[in-house]
Amino acid sequence: ERDILRGMDHIIGRTLWDRAHVREINPAAQYHHCDELLRPPFYAVSRNPVQFKRFSIYAPTASYPLKGFHFLLKAVALLKQDFPELSVRIADVQHIQARATNGYFRLLHSMVQDLDLKEHIEWLGPLDAAGVAGVLSNSHVFVAPSLIENSCNALAEAMLVGVPSIASYAGGTGTLLRDRETGLCFPIGDYAMLAECVRMLFTDDDLAGRLAAKAREVAVARHDYGAVGRKLLRIYE
C-alpha cells in the first residue's frame, strides 16, 4: 500500500485519518475529499423511533479479530444482568455457532460459553443488503467495536437508516460519527466504556432518538447520490 501511494499524484480519500496518512506517506500528492455511495436498500428504509426490538444490538461482523467482536461480548457480559432481554444480532456466525474452524472463532465460541451468553446471541444467517437494512431498521442500537477502520461502511449504513450508533474511536471513525452529536464513541478495546454507552442508549430514549435523527440527517447529505457523483466528476476533470 505504501509503494502504491508513493507512486500516485492524486489520491481520493474521505476521512481526516486517511488524509493524515496520505500526507505522511506521500506529501507531494494532491488529496481530494470525496464521500462514498452506499447500497440502495439503505436509502429506502428508516428506523421507526418507537417500533423496534428493545435491547437488541446489531453488530456488523464477527469474522476476524480486527472488527473487535470479542470486546462486544465482554460488554454484554457486564450488561446482561440489568437487561435480561438483551440480544446481540450478528449475521456471519456460522463458524461460531457450529464447529469453530480457526483460532479466533474458537475464542469467540469459548467466550460465549464461559460468559454464559448463549441466550443473548441472536444467530442470523448470511444477509444481503436488503436483509441487513431490515434488521437495522428493527434494532435498538448499532455497535462497531473495531480496532482499526477508515470509514466503516456498516456504521455509515446504520447512520443512514437512523439507528442509534456506538463505535470505537478508531482510524477515521471520528470523521463519520461525532461523539454526543451523532452517536457515542469509546476508546478502542475499552469494553467497560462500551457497556456504559450501550446502557445510556438503552435507558435514555430521548438521547437515543436525538443522536439517531441527527446521524440520519448527516448521512443523507454525506451519501447523496447526486452530490457524490458531481464531486467525483469534478475530481477526475
PDB file of C-alpha atoms in Angstrom:
ATOM      1  CA  GLU A   1       0.000   0.000   0.000  1.00  0.00           C
ATOM      2  CA  ARG A   2       2.802   2.402   0.812  1.00  0.00           C
ATOM      3  CA  ASP A   3       4.516   1.668  -2.518  1.00  0.00           C
ATOM      4  CA  ILE A   4       1.265   2.332  -4.395  1.00  0.00           C
ATOM      5  CA  LEU A   5       0.530   5.549  -2.501  1.00  0.00           C
ATOM      6  CA  ARG A   6       4.065   6.852  -3.077  1.00  0.00           C
ATOM      7  CA  GLY A   7       3.573   6.477  -6.835  1.00  0.00           C
ATOM      8  CA  MET A   8       0.325   8.485  -7.010  1.00  0.00           C
ATOM      9  CA  ASP A   9      -0.026  12.159  -7.963  1.00  0.00           C
ATOM     10  CA  HIS A  10      -3.715  12.337  -6.965  1.00  0.00           C
ATOM     11  CA  ILE A  11      -5.408  10.432  -4.145  1.00  0.00           C
ATOM     12  CA  ILE A  12      -9.095  10.360  -3.171  1.00  0.00           C
ATOM     13  CA  GLY A  13      -9.932   9.953   0.488  1.00  0.00           C
ATOM     14  CA  ARG A  14     -12.806  10.646   2.851  1.00  0.00           C
ATOM     15  CA  THR A  15     -11.592  10.961   6.450  1.00  0.00           C
ATOM     16  CA  LEU A  16      -9.164  13.026   8.484  1.00  0.00           C
ATOM     17  CA  TRP A  17      -7.327   9.785   9.252  1.00  0.00           C
ATOM     18  CA  ASP A  18      -6.661   8.758   5.660  1.00  0.00           C
ATOM     19  CA  ARG A  19      -5.694  12.343   4.783  1.00  0.00           C
ATOM     20  CA  ALA A  20      -3.160  12.407   7.618  1.00  0.00           C
ATOM     21  CA  HIS A  21      -1.555   9.158   6.491  1.00  0.00           C
ATOM     22  CA  VAL A  22      -1.551  10.116   2.820  1.00  0.00           C
ATOM     23  CA  ARG A  23       0.352  13.273   3.760  1.00  0.00           C
ATOM     24  CA  GLU A  24       2.792  11.272   5.868  1.00  0.00           C
ATOM     25  CA  ILE A  25       3.435   8.716   3.103  1.00  0.00           C
ATOM     26  CA  ASN A  26       3.287  10.999   0.048  1.00  0.00           C
ATOM     27  CA  PRO A  27       3.244  14.698   0.935  1.00  0.00           C
ATOM     28  CA  ALA A  28       3.617  15.670  -2.743  1.00  0.00           C
ATOM     29  CA  ALA A  29       0.317  14.055  -3.792  1.00  0.00           C
ATOM     30  CA  GLN A  30      -2.814  16.144  -4.214  1.00  0.00           C
ATOM     31  CA  TYR A  31      -5.507  14.911  -1.833  1.00  0.00           C
ATOM     32  CA  HIS A  32      -9.168  15.055  -2.909  1.00  0.00           C
ATOM     33  CA  HIS A  33     -12.027  14.531  -0.477  1.00  0.00           C
ATOM     34  CA  CYS A  34     -14.981  12.562  -1.829  1.00  0.00           C
ATOM     35  CA  ASP A  35     -17.591  10.732   0.203  1.00  0.00           C
ATOM     36  CA  GLU A  36     -18.863   7.363  -0.933  1.00  0.00           C
ATOM     37  CA  LEU A  37     -22.152   5.926  -2.078  1.00  0.00           C
ATOM     38  CA  LEU A  38     -23.908   3.162  -0.169  1.00  0.00           C
ATOM     39  CA  ARG A  39     -26.023   0.309  -1.447  1.00  0.00           C
ATOM     40  CA  PRO A  40     -29.603   1.299  -2.458  1.00  0.00           C
ATOM     41  CA  PRO A  41     -31.548  -0.623   0.251  1.00  0.00           C
ATOM     42  CA  PHE A  42     -30.097   1.596   2.996  1.00  0.00           C
ATOM     43  CA  TYR A  43     -31.607   4.690   1.388  1.00  0.00           C
ATOM     44  CA  ALA A  44     -35.025   3.042   1.172  1.00  0.00           C
ATOM     45  CA  VAL A  45     -35.689   2.249   4.848  1.00  0.00           C
ATOM     46  CA  SER A  46     -35.578   4.173   8.095  1.00  0.00           C
ATOM     47  CA  ARG A  47     -35.864   3.010  11.681  1.00  0.00           C
ATOM     48  CA  ASN A  48     -39.198   3.628  13.362  1.00  0.00           C
ATOM     49  CA  PRO A  49     -38.323   5.529  16.563  1.00  0.00           C
ATOM     50  CA  VAL A  50     -40.950   3.658  18.613  1.00  0.00           C
ATOM     51  CA  GLN A  51     -41.317   0.270  16.941  1.00  0.00           C
ATOM     52  CA  PHE A  52     -38.125  -1.757  17.263  1.00  0.00           C
ATOM     53  CA  LYS A  53     -36.828  -4.706  19.230  1.00  0.00           C
ATOM     54  CA  ARG A  54     -35.807  -3.201  22.562  1.00  0.00           C
ATOM     55  CA  PHE A  55     -32.401  -4.092  23.994  1.00  0.00           C
ATOM     56  CA  SER A  56     -31.214  -5.511  20.661  1.00  0.00           C
ATOM     57  CA  ILE A  57     -27.722  -4.742  19.350  1.00  0.00           C
ATOM     58  CA  TYR A  58     -26.738  -5.186  15.727  1.00  0.00           C
ATOM     59  CA  ALA A  59     -23.031  -5.887  15.156  1.00  0.00           C
ATOM     60  CA  PRO A  60     -21.717  -5.859  11.565  1.00  0.00           C
ATOM     61  CA  THR A  61     -19.338  -8.819  11.684  1.00  0.00           C
ATOM     62  CA  ALA A  62     -17.592 -11.389  13.843  1.00  0.00           C
ATOM     63  CA  SER A  63     -15.452 -12.803  11.072  1.00  0.00           C
ATOM     64  CA  TYR A  64     -11.988 -11.548  12.048  1.00  0.00           C
ATOM     65  CA  PRO A  65     -10.294 -10.077  15.115  1.00  0.00           C
ATOM     66  CA  LEU A  66      -9.735  -6.513  13.858  1.00  0.00           C
ATOM     67  CA  LYS A  67     -13.508  -5.914  13.971  1.00  0.00           C
ATOM     68  CA  GLY A  68     -13.446  -6.391  17.757  1.00  0.00           C
ATOM     69  CA  PHE A  69     -16.485  -8.611  18.313  1.00  0.00           C
ATOM     70  CA  HIS A  70     -14.762 -10.078  21.389  1.00  0.00           C
ATOM     71  CA  PHE A  71     -14.947  -6.654  23.055  1.00  0.00           C
ATOM     72  CA  LEU A  72     -18.684  -6.553  22.458  1.00  0.00           C
ATOM     73  CA  LEU A  73     -19.070  -9.967  24.099  1.00  0.00           C
ATOM     74  CA  LYS A  74     -17.250  -8.686  27.197  1.00  0.00           C
ATOM     75  CA  ALA A  75     -19.509  -5.634  27.293  1.00  0.00           C
ATOM     76  CA  VAL A  76     -22.631  -7.787  27.021  1.00  0.00           C
ATOM     77  CA  ALA A  77     -21.416  -9.850  29.971  1.00  0.00           C
ATOM     78  CA  LEU A  78     -21.463  -6.630  32.029  1.00  0.00           C
ATOM     79  CA  LEU A  79     -24.969  -5.719  30.871  1.00  0.00           C
ATOM     80  CA  LYS A  80     -26.887  -8.981  30.838  1.00  0.00           C
ATOM     81  CA  GLN A  81     -27.964  -8.894  34.480  1.00  0.00           C
ATOM     82  CA  ASP A  82     -29.574  -5.463  34.166  1.00  0.00           C
ATOM     83  CA  PHE A  83     -31.017  -6.200  30.722  1.00  0.00           C
ATOM     84  CA  PRO A  84     -32.070  -9.868  30.676  1.00  0.00           C
ATOM     85  CA  GLU A  85     -33.742  -9.395  27.263  1.00  0.00           C
ATOM     86  CA  LEU A  86     -30.523  -8.123  25.680  1.00  0.00           C
ATOM     87  CA  SER A  87     -29.681  -9.739  22.345  1.00  0.00           C
ATOM     88  CA  VAL A  88     -26.720  -9.337  20.007  1.00  0.00           C
ATOM     89  CA  ARG A  89     -27.739  -9.813  16.380  1.00  0.00           C
ATOM     90  CA  ILE A  90     -24.941 -10.994  14.143  1.00  0.00           C
ATOM     91  CA  ALA A  91     -25.109 -12.249  10.553  1.00  0.00           C
ATOM     92  CA  ASP A  92     -21.850 -14.098   9.822  1.00  0.00           C
ATOM     93  CA  VAL A  93     -21.619 -16.540  12.679  1.00  0.00           C
ATOM     94  CA  GLN A  94     -21.836 -19.985  11.137  1.00  0.00           C
ATOM     95  CA  HIS A  95     -18.306 -20.810  12.272  1.00  0.00           C
ATOM     96  CA  ILE A  96     -19.060 -19.695  15.828  1.00  0.00           C
ATOM     97  CA  GLN A  97     -22.489 -21.244  16.000  1.00  0.00           C
ATOM     98  CA  ALA A  98     -21.357 -24.618  14.700  1.00  0.00           C
ATOM     99  CA  ARG A  99     -17.870 -26.053  14.715  1.00  0.00           C
ATOM    100  CA  ALA A 100     -15.170 -23.428  15.168  1.00  0.00           C
ATOM    101  CA  THR A 101     -12.608 -23.683  12.371  1.00  0.00           C
ATOM    102  CA  ASN A 102      -9.846 -21.279  13.406  1.00  0.00           C
ATOM    103  CA  GLY A 103      -8.317 -19.711  16.473  1.00  0.00           C
ATOM    104  CA  TYR A 104     -10.487 -16.598  16.557  1.00  0.00           C
ATOM    105  CA  PHE A 105     -13.728 -18.478  16.037  1.00  0.00           C
ATOM    106  CA  ARG A 106     -12.697 -20.892  18.782  1.00  0.00           C
ATOM    107  CA  LEU A 107     -12.011 -17.932  21.051  1.00  0.00           C
ATOM    108  CA  LEU A 108     -15.448 -16.429  20.398  1.00  0.00           C
ATOM    109  CA  HIS A 109     -17.130 -19.792  20.884  1.00  0.00           C
ATOM    110  CA  SER A 110     -15.399 -20.282  24.232  1.00  0.00           C
ATOM    111  CA  MET A 111     -16.247 -16.729  25.322  1.00  0.00           C
ATOM    112  CA  VAL A 112     -19.930 -17.272  24.594  1.00  0.00           C
ATOM    113  CA  GLN A 113     -19.801 -20.415  26.726  1.00  0.00           C
ATOM    114  CA  ASP A 114     -17.633 -19.061  29.554  1.00  0.00           C
ATOM    115  CA  LEU A 115     -19.525 -15.774  29.886  1.00  0.00           C
ATOM    116  CA  ASP A 116     -22.884 -17.565  29.671  1.00  0.00           C
ATOM    117  CA  LEU A 117     -24.026 -15.537  26.678  1.00  0.00           C
ATOM    118  CA  LYS A 118     -25.657 -18.230  24.571  1.00  0.00           C
ATOM    119  CA  GLU A 119     -29.172 -16.931  25.291  1.00  0.00           C
ATOM    120  CA  HIS A 120     -28.121 -13.388  24.376  1.00  0.00           C
ATOM    121  CA  ILE A 121     -26.775 -14.072  20.875  1.00  0.00           C
ATOM    122  CA  GLU A 122     -29.289 -13.966  18.033  1.00  0.00           C
ATOM    123  CA  TRP A 123     -27.678 -16.041  15.315  1.00  0.00           C
ATOM    124  CA  LEU A 124     -28.647 -14.775  11.866  1.00  0.00           C
ATOM    125  CA  GLY A 125     -27.779 -16.400   8.598  1.00  0.00           C
ATOM    126  CA  PRO A 126     -25.940 -14.622   5.789  1.00  0.00           C
ATOM    127  CA  LEU A 127     -27.793 -11.433   4.815  1.00  0.00           C
ATOM    128  CA  ASP A 128     -27.807  -9.417   1.615  1.00  0.00           C
ATOM    129  CA  ALA A 129     -28.031  -5.626   1.673  1.00  0.00           C
ATOM    130  CA  ALA A 130     -31.822  -5.596   1.953  1.00  0.00           C
ATOM    131  CA  GLY A 131     -31.649  -8.112   4.795  1.00  0.00           C
ATOM    132  CA  VAL A 132     -29.125  -6.038   6.734  1.00  0.00           C
ATOM    133  CA  ALA A 133     -31.185  -2.879   6.188  1.00  0.00           C
ATOM    134  CA  GLY A 134     -34.255  -4.677   7.500  1.00  0.00           C
ATOM    135  CA  VAL A 135     -32.505  -5.889  10.641  1.00  0.00           C
ATOM    136  CA  LEU A 136     -31.022  -2.446  11.255  1.00  0.00           C
ATOM    137  CA  SER A 137     -34.436  -0.813  10.959  1.00  0.00           C
ATOM    138  CA  ASN A 138     -35.696  -3.024  13.772  1.00  0.00           C
ATOM    139  CA  SER A 139     -32.666  -2.814  16.106  1.00  0.00           C
ATOM    140  CA  HIS A 140     -32.310  -0.735  19.255  1.00  0.00           C
ATOM    141  CA  VAL A 141     -28.571   0.026  18.869  1.00  0.00           C
ATOM    142  CA  PHE A 142     -25.741  -0.492  16.370  1.00  0.00           C
ATOM    143  CA  VAL A 143     -22.205  -1.194  17.627  1.00  0.00           C
ATOM    144  CA  ALA A 144     -18.909  -1.164  15.693  1.00  0.00           C
ATOM    145  CA  PRO A 145     -16.153  -2.131  18.186  1.00  0.00           C
ATOM    146  CA  SER A 146     -13.281  -2.229  15.666  1.00  0.00           C
ATOM    147  CA  LEU A 147      -9.586  -1.943  16.430  1.00  0.00           C
ATOM    148  CA  ILE A 148      -8.915  -0.219  13.086  1.00  0.00           C
ATOM    149  CA  GLU A 149     -11.131   1.454  10.471  1.00  0.00           C
ATOM    150  CA  ASN A 150     -11.022   4.158   7.866  1.00  0.00           C
ATOM    151  CA  SER A 151     -14.653   4.909   7.060  1.00  0.00           C
ATOM    152  CA  CYS A 152     -16.720   1.974   8.261  1.00  0.00           C
ATOM    153  CA  ASN A 153     -19.410   1.181   5.683  1.00  0.00           C
ATOM    154  CA  ALA A 154     -21.522  -0.663   8.247  1.00  0.00           C
ATOM    155  CA  LEU A 155     -21.517   2.402  10.507  1.00  0.00           C
ATOM    156  CA  ALA A 156     -22.459   4.651   7.580  1.00  0.00           C
ATOM    157  CA  GLU A 157     -25.330   2.286   6.729  1.00  0.00           C
ATOM    158  CA  ALA A 158     -26.605   2.287  10.311  1.00  0.00           C
ATOM    159  CA  MET A 159     -26.492   6.089  10.445  1.00  0.00           C
ATOM    160  CA  LEU A 160     -28.365   6.342   7.147  1.00  0.00           C
ATOM    161  CA  VAL A 161     -31.110   4.016   8.423  1.00  0.00           C
ATOM    162  CA  GLY A 162     -31.282   6.053  11.647  1.00  0.00           C
ATOM    163  CA  VAL A 163     -30.119   3.525  14.240  1.00  0.00           C
ATOM    164  CA  PRO A 164     -28.536   4.950  17.421  1.00  0.00           C
ATOM    165  CA  SER A 165     -24.882   4.088  16.878  1.00  0.00           C
ATOM    166  CA  ILE A 166     -21.820   3.396  19.010  1.00  0.00           C
ATOM    167  CA  ALA A 167     -18.311   2.988  17.624  1.00  0.00           C
ATOM    168  CA  SER A 168     -14.761   2.717  18.869  1.00  0.00           C
ATOM    169  CA  TYR A 169     -12.716   5.814  18.155  1.00  0.00           C
ATOM    170  CA  ALA A 170     -10.593   4.018  15.567  1.00  0.00           C
ATOM    171  CA  GLY A 171      -8.960   5.482  12.472  1.00  0.00           C
ATOM    172  CA  GLY A 172     -11.387   7.648  10.520  1.00  0.00           C
ATOM    173  CA  THR A 173     -14.426   6.864  12.655  1.00  0.00           C
ATOM    174  CA  GLY A 174     -14.324  10.313  14.233  1.00  0.00           C
ATOM    175  CA  THR A 175     -14.962  11.853  10.803  1.00  0.00           C
ATOM    176  CA  LEU A 176     -18.135   9.798  10.374  1.00  0.00           C
ATOM    177  CA  LEU A 177     -19.507   9.787  13.914  1.00  0.00           C
ATOM    178  CA  ARG A 178     -19.298  12.753  16.274  1.00  0.00           C
ATOM    179  CA  ASP A 179     -19.415  11.781  19.940  1.00  0.00           C
ATOM    180  CA  ARG A 180     -22.558  13.025  21.734  1.00  0.00           C
ATOM    181  CA  GLU A 181     -23.716  14.659  18.476  1.00  0.00           C
ATOM    182  CA  THR A 182     -24.489  11.846  16.029  1.00  0.00           C
ATOM    183  CA  GLY A 183     -23.625   8.858  18.221  1.00  0.00           C
ATOM    184  CA  LEU A 184     -21.396   7.675  21.043  1.00  0.00           C
ATOM    185  CA  CYS A 185     -17.695   6.799  20.830  1.00  0.00           C
ATOM    186  CA  PHE A 186     -15.478   4.821  23.203  1.00  0.00           C
ATOM    187  CA  PRO A 187     -11.727   4.133  23.382  1.00  0.00           C
ATOM    188  CA  ILE A 188     -10.544   1.123  21.378  1.00  0.00           C
ATOM    189  CA  GLY A 189     -10.818  -2.066  23.429  1.00  0.00           C
ATOM    190  CA  ASP A 190     -12.456  -0.385  26.429  1.00  0.00           C
ATOM    191  CA  TYR A 191     -15.373  -2.779  26.843  1.00  0.00           C
ATOM    192  CA  ALA A 192     -16.451  -1.201  30.145  1.00  0.00           C
ATOM    193  CA  MET A 193     -16.954   2.113  28.342  1.00  0.00           C
ATOM    194  CA  LEU A 194     -18.698   0.282  25.506  1.00  0.00           C
ATOM    195  CA  ALA A 195     -21.078  -1.258  28.038  1.00  0.00           C
ATOM    196  CA  GLU A 196     -21.742   2.174  29.523  1.00  0.00           C
ATOM    197  CA  CYS A 197     -22.513   3.632  26.093  1.00  0.00           C
ATOM    198  CA  VAL A 198     -24.984   0.829  25.403  1.00  0.00           C
ATOM    199  CA  ARG A 199     -26.569   1.386  28.814  1.00  0.00           C
ATOM    200  CA  MET A 200     -27.004   5.087  28.056  1.00  0.00           C
ATOM    201  CA  LEU A 201     -28.885   4.383  24.840  1.00  0.00           C
ATOM    202  CA  PHE A 202     -30.933   1.557  26.344  1.00  0.00           C
ATOM    203  CA  THR A 203     -32.147   3.739  29.203  1.00  0.00           C
ATOM    204  CA  ASP A 204     -32.476   7.185  27.595  1.00  0.00           C
ATOM    205  CA  ASP A 205     -34.862   7.168  24.636  1.00  0.00           C
ATOM    206  CA  ASP A 206     -34.590  10.933  24.218  1.00  0.00           C
ATOM    207  CA  LEU A 207     -30.813  10.761  23.856  1.00  0.00           C
ATOM    208  CA  ALA A 208     -31.001   7.789  21.507  1.00  0.00           C
ATOM    209  CA  GLY A 209     -33.648   9.468  19.369  1.00  0.00           C
ATOM    210  CA  ARG A 210     -31.785  12.762  19.177  1.00  0.00           C
ATOM    211  CA  LEU A 211     -28.487  11.112  18.191  1.00  0.00           C
ATOM    212  CA  ALA A 212     -30.153   8.860  15.611  1.00  0.00           C
ATOM    213  CA  ALA A 213     -32.107  11.697  14.000  1.00  0.00           C
ATOM    214  CA  LYS A 214     -29.016  13.858  13.675  1.00  0.00           C
ATOM    215  CA  ALA A 215     -26.977  10.915  12.368  1.00  0.00           C
ATOM    216  CA  ARG A 216     -29.550  10.220   9.668  1.00  0.00           C
ATOM    217  CA  GLU A 217     -29.627  13.885   8.667  1.00  0.00           C
ATOM    218  CA  VAL A 218     -25.838  13.948   8.325  1.00  0.00           C
ATOM    219  CA  ALA A 219     -25.709  10.603   6.490  1.00  0.00           C
ATOM    220  CA  VAL A 220     -28.412  11.540   3.970  1.00  0.00           C
ATOM    221  CA  ALA A 221     -26.382  14.599   2.966  1.00  0.00           C
ATOM    222  CA  ARG A 222     -22.999  12.841   3.069  1.00  0.00           C
ATOM    223  CA  HIS A 223     -24.039   9.886   0.886  1.00  0.00           C
ATOM    224  CA  ASP A 224     -26.294  11.755  -1.537  1.00  0.00           C
ATOM    225  CA  TYR A 225     -26.019  10.163  -4.992  1.00  0.00           C
ATOM    226  CA  GLY A 226     -26.123  13.434  -6.892  1.00  0.00           C
ATOM    227  CA  ALA A 227     -23.674  15.322  -4.695  1.00  0.00           C
ATOM    228  CA  VAL A 228     -21.140  12.487  -4.545  1.00  0.00           C
ATOM    229  CA  GLY A 229     -21.401  11.865  -8.272  1.00  0.00           C
ATOM    230  CA  ARG A 230     -20.835  15.510  -9.114  1.00  0.00           C
ATOM    231  CA  LYS A 231     -17.854  15.724  -6.738  1.00  0.00           C
ATOM    232  CA  LEU A 232     -16.252  12.615  -8.250  1.00  0.00           C
ATOM    233  CA  LEU A 233     -16.626  14.013 -11.766  1.00  0.00           C
ATOM    234  CA  ARG A 234     -15.016  17.302 -10.710  1.00  0.00           C
ATOM    235  CA  ILE A 235     -12.082  15.414  -9.220  1.00  0.00           C
ATOM    236  CA  TYR A 236     -11.495  13.449 -12.429  1.00  0.00           C
ATOM    237  CA  GLU A 237     -11.839  16.587 -14.516  1.00  0.00           C
TER     238      GLU A 237
END
